[in-house]
Backbone as a printed PyTorch tensor [residue, N CA C, xyz], in Angstrom:
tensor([[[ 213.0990,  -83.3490, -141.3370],
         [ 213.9300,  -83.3190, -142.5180],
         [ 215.0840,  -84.2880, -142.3360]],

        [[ 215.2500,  -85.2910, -143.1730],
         [ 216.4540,  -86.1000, -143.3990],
         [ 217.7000,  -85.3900, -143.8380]],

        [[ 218.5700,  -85.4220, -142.9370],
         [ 220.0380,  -85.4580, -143.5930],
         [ 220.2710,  -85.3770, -144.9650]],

        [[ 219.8940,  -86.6000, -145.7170],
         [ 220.1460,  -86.5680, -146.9550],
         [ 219.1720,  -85.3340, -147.7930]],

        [[ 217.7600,  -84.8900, -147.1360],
         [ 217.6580,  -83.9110, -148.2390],
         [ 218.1160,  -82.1730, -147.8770]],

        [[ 218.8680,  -82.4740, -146.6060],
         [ 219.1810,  -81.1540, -146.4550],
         [ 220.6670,  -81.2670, -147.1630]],

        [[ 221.4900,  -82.4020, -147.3240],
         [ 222.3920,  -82.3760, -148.3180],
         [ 222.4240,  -82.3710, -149.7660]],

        [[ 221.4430,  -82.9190, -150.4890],
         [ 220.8780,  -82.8490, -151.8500],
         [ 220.8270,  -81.2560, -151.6360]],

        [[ 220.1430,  -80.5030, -150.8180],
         [ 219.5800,  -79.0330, -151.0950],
         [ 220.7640,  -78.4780, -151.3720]],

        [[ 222.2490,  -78.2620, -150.1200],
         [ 222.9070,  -78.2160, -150.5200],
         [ 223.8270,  -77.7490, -151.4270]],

        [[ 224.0000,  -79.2020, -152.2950],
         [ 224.8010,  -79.3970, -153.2900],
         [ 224.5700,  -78.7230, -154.4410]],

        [[ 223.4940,  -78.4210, -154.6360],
         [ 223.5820,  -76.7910, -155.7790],
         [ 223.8210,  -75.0980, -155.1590]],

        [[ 225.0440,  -75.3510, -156.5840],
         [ 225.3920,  -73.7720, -155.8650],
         [ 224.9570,  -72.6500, -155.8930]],

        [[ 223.3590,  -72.5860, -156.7970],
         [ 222.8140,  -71.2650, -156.5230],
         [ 221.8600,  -71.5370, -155.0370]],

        [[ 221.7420,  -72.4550, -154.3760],
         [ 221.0480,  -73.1530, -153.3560],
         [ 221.8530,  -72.1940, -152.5170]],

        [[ 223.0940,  -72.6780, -152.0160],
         [ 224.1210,  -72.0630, -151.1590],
         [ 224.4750,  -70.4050, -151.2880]],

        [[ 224.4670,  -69.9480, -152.2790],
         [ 224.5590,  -68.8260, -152.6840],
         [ 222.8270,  -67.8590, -151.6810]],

        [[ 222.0530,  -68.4960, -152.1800],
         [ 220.6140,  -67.9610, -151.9260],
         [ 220.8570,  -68.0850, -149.7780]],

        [[ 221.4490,  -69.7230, -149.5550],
         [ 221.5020,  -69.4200, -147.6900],
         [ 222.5560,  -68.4400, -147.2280]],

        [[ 223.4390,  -67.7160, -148.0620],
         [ 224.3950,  -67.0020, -148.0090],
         [ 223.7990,  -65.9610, -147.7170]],

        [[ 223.0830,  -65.3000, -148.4770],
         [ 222.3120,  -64.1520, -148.7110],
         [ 221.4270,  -63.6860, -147.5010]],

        [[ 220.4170,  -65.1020, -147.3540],
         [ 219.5870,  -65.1000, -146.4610],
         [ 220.4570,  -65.3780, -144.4730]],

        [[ 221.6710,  -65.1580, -144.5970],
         [ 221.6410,  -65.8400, -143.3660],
         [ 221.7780,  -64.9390, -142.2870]],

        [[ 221.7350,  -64.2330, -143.0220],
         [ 221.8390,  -63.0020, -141.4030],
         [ 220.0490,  -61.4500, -141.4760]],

        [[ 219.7550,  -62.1280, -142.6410],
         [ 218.6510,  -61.3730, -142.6680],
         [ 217.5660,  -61.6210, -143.6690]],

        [[ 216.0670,  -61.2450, -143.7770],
         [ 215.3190,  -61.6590, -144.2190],
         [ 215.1360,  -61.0740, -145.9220]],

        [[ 215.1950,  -61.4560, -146.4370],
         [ 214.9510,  -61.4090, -147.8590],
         [ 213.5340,  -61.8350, -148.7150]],

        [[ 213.1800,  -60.4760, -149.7710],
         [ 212.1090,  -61.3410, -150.3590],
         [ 212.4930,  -62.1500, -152.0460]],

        [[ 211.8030,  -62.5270, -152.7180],
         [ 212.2380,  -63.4210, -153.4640],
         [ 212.6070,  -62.7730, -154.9640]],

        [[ 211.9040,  -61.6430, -154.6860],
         [ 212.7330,  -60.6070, -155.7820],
         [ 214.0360,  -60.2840, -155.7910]],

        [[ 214.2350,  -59.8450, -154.3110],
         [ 215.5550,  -59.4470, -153.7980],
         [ 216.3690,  -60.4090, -154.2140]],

        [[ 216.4950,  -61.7150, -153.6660],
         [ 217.1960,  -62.6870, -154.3560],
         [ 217.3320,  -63.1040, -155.3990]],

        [[ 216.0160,  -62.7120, -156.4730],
         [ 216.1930,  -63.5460, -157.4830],
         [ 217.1570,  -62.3360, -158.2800]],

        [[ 217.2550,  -60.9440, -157.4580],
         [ 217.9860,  -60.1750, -158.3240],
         [ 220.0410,  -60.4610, -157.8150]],

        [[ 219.7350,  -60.3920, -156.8490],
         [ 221.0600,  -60.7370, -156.2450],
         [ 221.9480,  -62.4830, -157.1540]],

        [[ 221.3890,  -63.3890, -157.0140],
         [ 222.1520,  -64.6000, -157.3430],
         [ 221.7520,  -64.5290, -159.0410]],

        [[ 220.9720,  -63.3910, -160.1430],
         [ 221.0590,  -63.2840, -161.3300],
         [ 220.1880,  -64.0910, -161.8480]],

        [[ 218.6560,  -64.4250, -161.0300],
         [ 217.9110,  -66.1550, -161.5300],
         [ 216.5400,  -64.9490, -161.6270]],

        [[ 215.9310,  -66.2190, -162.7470],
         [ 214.4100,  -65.3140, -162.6120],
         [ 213.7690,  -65.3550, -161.6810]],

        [[ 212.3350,  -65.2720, -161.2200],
         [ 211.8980,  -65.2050, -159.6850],
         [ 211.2790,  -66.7010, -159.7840]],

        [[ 210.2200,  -66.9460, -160.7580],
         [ 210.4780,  -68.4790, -160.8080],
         [ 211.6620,  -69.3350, -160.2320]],

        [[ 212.5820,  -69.2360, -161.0580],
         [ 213.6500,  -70.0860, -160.6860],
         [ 214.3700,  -70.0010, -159.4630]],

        [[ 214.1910,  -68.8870, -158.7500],
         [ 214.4680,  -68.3190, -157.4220],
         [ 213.8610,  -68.8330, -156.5240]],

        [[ 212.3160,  -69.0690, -156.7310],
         [ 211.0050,  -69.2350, -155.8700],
         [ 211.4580,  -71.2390, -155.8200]],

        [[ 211.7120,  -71.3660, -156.6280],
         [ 212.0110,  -73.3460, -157.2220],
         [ 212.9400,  -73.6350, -156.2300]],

        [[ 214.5370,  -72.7270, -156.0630],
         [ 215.0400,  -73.0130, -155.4660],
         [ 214.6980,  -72.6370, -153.7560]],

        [[ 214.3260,  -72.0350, -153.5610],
         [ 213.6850,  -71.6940, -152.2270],
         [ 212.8470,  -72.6220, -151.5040]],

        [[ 212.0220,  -73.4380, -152.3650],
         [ 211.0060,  -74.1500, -151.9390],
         [ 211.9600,  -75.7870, -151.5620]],

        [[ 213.3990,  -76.0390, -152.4530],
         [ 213.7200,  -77.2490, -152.0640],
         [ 214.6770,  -76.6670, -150.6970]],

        [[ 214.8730,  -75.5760, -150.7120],
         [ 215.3840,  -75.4630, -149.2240],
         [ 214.5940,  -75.2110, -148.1580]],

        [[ 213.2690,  -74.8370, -148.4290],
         [ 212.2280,  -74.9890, -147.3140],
         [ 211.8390,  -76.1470, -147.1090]],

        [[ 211.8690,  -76.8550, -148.0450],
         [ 211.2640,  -78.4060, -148.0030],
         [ 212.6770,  -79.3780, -146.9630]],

        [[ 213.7020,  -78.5950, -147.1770],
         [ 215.0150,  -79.7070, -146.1300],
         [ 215.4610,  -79.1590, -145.1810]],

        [[ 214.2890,  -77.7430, -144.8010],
         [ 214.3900,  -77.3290, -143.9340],
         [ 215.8360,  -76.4240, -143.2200]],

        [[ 215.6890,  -76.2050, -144.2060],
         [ 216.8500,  -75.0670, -144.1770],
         [ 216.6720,  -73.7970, -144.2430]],

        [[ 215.4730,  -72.9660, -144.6990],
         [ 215.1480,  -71.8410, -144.4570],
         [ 213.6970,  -71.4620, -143.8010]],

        [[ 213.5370,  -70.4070, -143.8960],
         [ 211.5400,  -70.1260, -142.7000],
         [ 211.1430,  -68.9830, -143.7750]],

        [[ 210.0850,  -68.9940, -143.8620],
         [ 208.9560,  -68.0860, -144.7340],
         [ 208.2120,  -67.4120, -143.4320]],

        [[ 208.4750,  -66.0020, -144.0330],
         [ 207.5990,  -65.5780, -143.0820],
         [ 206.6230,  -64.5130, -143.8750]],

        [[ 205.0280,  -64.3680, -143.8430],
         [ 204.2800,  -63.8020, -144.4930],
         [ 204.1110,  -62.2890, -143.5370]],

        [[ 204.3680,  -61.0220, -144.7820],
         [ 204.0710,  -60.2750, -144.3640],
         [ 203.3150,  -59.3020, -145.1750]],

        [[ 202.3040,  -59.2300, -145.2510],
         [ 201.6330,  -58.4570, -146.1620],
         [ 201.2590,  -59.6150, -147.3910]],

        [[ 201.9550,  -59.2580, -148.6270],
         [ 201.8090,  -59.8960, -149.9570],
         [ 203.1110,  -60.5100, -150.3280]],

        [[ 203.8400,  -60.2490, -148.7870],
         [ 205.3600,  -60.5300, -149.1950],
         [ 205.9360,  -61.6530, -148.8550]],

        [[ 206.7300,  -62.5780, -148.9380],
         [ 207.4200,  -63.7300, -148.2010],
         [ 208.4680,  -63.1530, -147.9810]],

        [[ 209.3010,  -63.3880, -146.1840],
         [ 210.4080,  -63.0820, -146.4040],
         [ 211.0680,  -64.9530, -146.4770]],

        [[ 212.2890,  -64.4100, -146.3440],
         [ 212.8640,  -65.8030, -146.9830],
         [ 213.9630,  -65.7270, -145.7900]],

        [[ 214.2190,  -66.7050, -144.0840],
         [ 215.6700,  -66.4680, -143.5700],
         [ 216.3750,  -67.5590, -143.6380]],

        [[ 217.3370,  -67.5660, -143.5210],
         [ 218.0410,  -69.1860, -143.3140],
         [ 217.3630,  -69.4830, -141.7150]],

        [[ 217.5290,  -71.1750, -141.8120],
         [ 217.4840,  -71.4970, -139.9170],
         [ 218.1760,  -71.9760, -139.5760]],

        [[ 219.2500,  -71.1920, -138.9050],
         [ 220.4000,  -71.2960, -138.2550],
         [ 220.4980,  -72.7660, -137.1630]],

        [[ 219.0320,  -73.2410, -136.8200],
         [ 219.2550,  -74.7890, -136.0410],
         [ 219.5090,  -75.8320, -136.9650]],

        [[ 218.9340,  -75.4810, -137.8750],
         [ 218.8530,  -76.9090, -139.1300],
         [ 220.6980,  -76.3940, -139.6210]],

        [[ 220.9520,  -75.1900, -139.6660],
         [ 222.3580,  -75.3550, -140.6630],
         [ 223.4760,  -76.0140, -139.2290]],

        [[ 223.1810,  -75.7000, -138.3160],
         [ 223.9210,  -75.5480, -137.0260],
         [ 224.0750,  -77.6090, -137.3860]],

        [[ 222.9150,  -78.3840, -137.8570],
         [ 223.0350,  -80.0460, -137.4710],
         [ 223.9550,  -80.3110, -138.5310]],

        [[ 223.6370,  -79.7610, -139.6440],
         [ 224.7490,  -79.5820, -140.8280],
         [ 226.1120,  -79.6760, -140.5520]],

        [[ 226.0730,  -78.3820, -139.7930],
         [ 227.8660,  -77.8830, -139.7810],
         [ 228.5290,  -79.1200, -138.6550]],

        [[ 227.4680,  -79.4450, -137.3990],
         [ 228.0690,  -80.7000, -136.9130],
         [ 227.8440,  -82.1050, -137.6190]],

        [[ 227.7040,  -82.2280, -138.6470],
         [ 227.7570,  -83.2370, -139.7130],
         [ 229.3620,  -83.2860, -139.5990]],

        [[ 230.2930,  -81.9300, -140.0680],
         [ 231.3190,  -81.9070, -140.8180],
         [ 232.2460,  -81.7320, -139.8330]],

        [[ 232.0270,  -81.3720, -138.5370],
         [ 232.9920,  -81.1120, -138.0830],
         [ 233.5500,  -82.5360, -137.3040]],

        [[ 232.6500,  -83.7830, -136.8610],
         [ 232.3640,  -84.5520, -136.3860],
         [ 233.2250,  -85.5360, -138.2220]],

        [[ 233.0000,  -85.3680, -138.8700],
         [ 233.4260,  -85.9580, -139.9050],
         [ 235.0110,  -85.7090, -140.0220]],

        [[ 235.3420,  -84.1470, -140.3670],
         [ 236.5870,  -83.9380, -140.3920],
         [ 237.5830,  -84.5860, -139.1460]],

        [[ 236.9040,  -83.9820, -137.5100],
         [ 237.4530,  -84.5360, -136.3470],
         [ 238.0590,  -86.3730, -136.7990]],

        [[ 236.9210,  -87.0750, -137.0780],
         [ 237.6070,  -88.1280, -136.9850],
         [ 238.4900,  -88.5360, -137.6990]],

        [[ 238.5010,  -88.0190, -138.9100],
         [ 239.6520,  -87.9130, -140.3340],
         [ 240.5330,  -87.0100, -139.9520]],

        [[ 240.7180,  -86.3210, -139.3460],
         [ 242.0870,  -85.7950, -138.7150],
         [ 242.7620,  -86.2930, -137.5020]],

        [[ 241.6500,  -87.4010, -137.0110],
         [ 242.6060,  -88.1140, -135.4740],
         [ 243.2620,  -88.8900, -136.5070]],

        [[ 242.5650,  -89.7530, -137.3620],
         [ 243.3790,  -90.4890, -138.1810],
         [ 244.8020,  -89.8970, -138.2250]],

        [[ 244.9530,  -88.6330, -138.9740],
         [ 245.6010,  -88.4460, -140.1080],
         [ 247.0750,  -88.2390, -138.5310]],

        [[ 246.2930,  -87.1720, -138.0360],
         [ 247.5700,  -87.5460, -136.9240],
         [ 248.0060,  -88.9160, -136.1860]],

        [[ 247.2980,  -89.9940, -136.0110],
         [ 247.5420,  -91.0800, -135.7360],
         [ 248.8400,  -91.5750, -136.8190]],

        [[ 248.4110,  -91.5630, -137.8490],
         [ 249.6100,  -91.8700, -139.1140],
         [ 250.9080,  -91.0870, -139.1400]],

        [[ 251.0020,  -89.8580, -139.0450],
         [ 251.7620,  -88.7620, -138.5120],
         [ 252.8050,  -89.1430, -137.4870]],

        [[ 252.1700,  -89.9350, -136.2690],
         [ 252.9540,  -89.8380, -135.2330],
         [ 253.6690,  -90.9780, -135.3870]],

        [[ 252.8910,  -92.1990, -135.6590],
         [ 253.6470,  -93.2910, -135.8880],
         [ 254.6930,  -93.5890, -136.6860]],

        [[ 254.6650,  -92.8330, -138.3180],
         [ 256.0310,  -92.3250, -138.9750],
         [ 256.7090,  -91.3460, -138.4420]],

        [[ 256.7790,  -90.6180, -137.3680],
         [ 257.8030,  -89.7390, -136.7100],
         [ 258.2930,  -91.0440, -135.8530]],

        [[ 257.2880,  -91.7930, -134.9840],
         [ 257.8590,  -92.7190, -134.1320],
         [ 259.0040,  -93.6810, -134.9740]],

        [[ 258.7720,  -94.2300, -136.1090],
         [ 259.3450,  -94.7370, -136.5770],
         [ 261.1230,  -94.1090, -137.6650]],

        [[ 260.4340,  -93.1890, -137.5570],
         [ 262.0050,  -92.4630, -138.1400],
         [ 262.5340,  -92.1700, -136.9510]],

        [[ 262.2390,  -92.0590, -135.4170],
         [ 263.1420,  -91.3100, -134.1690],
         [ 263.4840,  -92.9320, -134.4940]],

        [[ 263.1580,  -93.9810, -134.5220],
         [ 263.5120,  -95.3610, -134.2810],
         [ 264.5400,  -95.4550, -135.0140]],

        [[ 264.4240,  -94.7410, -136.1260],
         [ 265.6510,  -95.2930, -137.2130],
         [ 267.3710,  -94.7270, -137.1360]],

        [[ 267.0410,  -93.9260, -136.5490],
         [ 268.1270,  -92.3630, -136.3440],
         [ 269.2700,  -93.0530, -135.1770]]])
């Protein structure tokens, strides 16, 4: 799964809502489609673009799918952002220090 389609998946918020649900336990697609207020179609639609970016696991049990998040695929995610923010905050303190340096200069 590419980066970009586990970010497309993402960016809709009944998408996020549905890995919310699913992330600490297995869900079937009723369950969800009753929880986030979607029909099961539209439940099942969104499920499939987060299985497809690899963001959640199907597991067959009986006649049932459960639905979990996968905590390795969200885990490359979350170091997407933290690795993003990190360097936009050395910045931001870099700028920070140098206008303190420069006002102790002025004083």
């Amino acid at each position: 799964m590419s980066e970009d389609e586990r970010f497309r998946a993402l960016a809709n918020p009944t998408r996020r809502r549905l890995l919310r649900i699913v992330r600490d336990d297995a869900r079937t697609v009723g369950d969800l489609a009753s929880s986030v207020g979607a029909s099961q179609p539209a439940t099942s639609q969104h499920l499939g673009v987060l299985r497809e970016a690899g963001l959640v696991s199907v597991e067959q049990r009986g006649r049932c799918r459960l639905y979990r998040a996968d905590h390795a695929a969200l885990r490359e995610a979350q170091r997407f952002f933290e690795d993003y923010w990190s360097k936009n905050l050395d910045v931001l303190a870099d700028v920070a220090e140098r206008r303190a340096a420069r006002r102790s200069a002025a004083s």
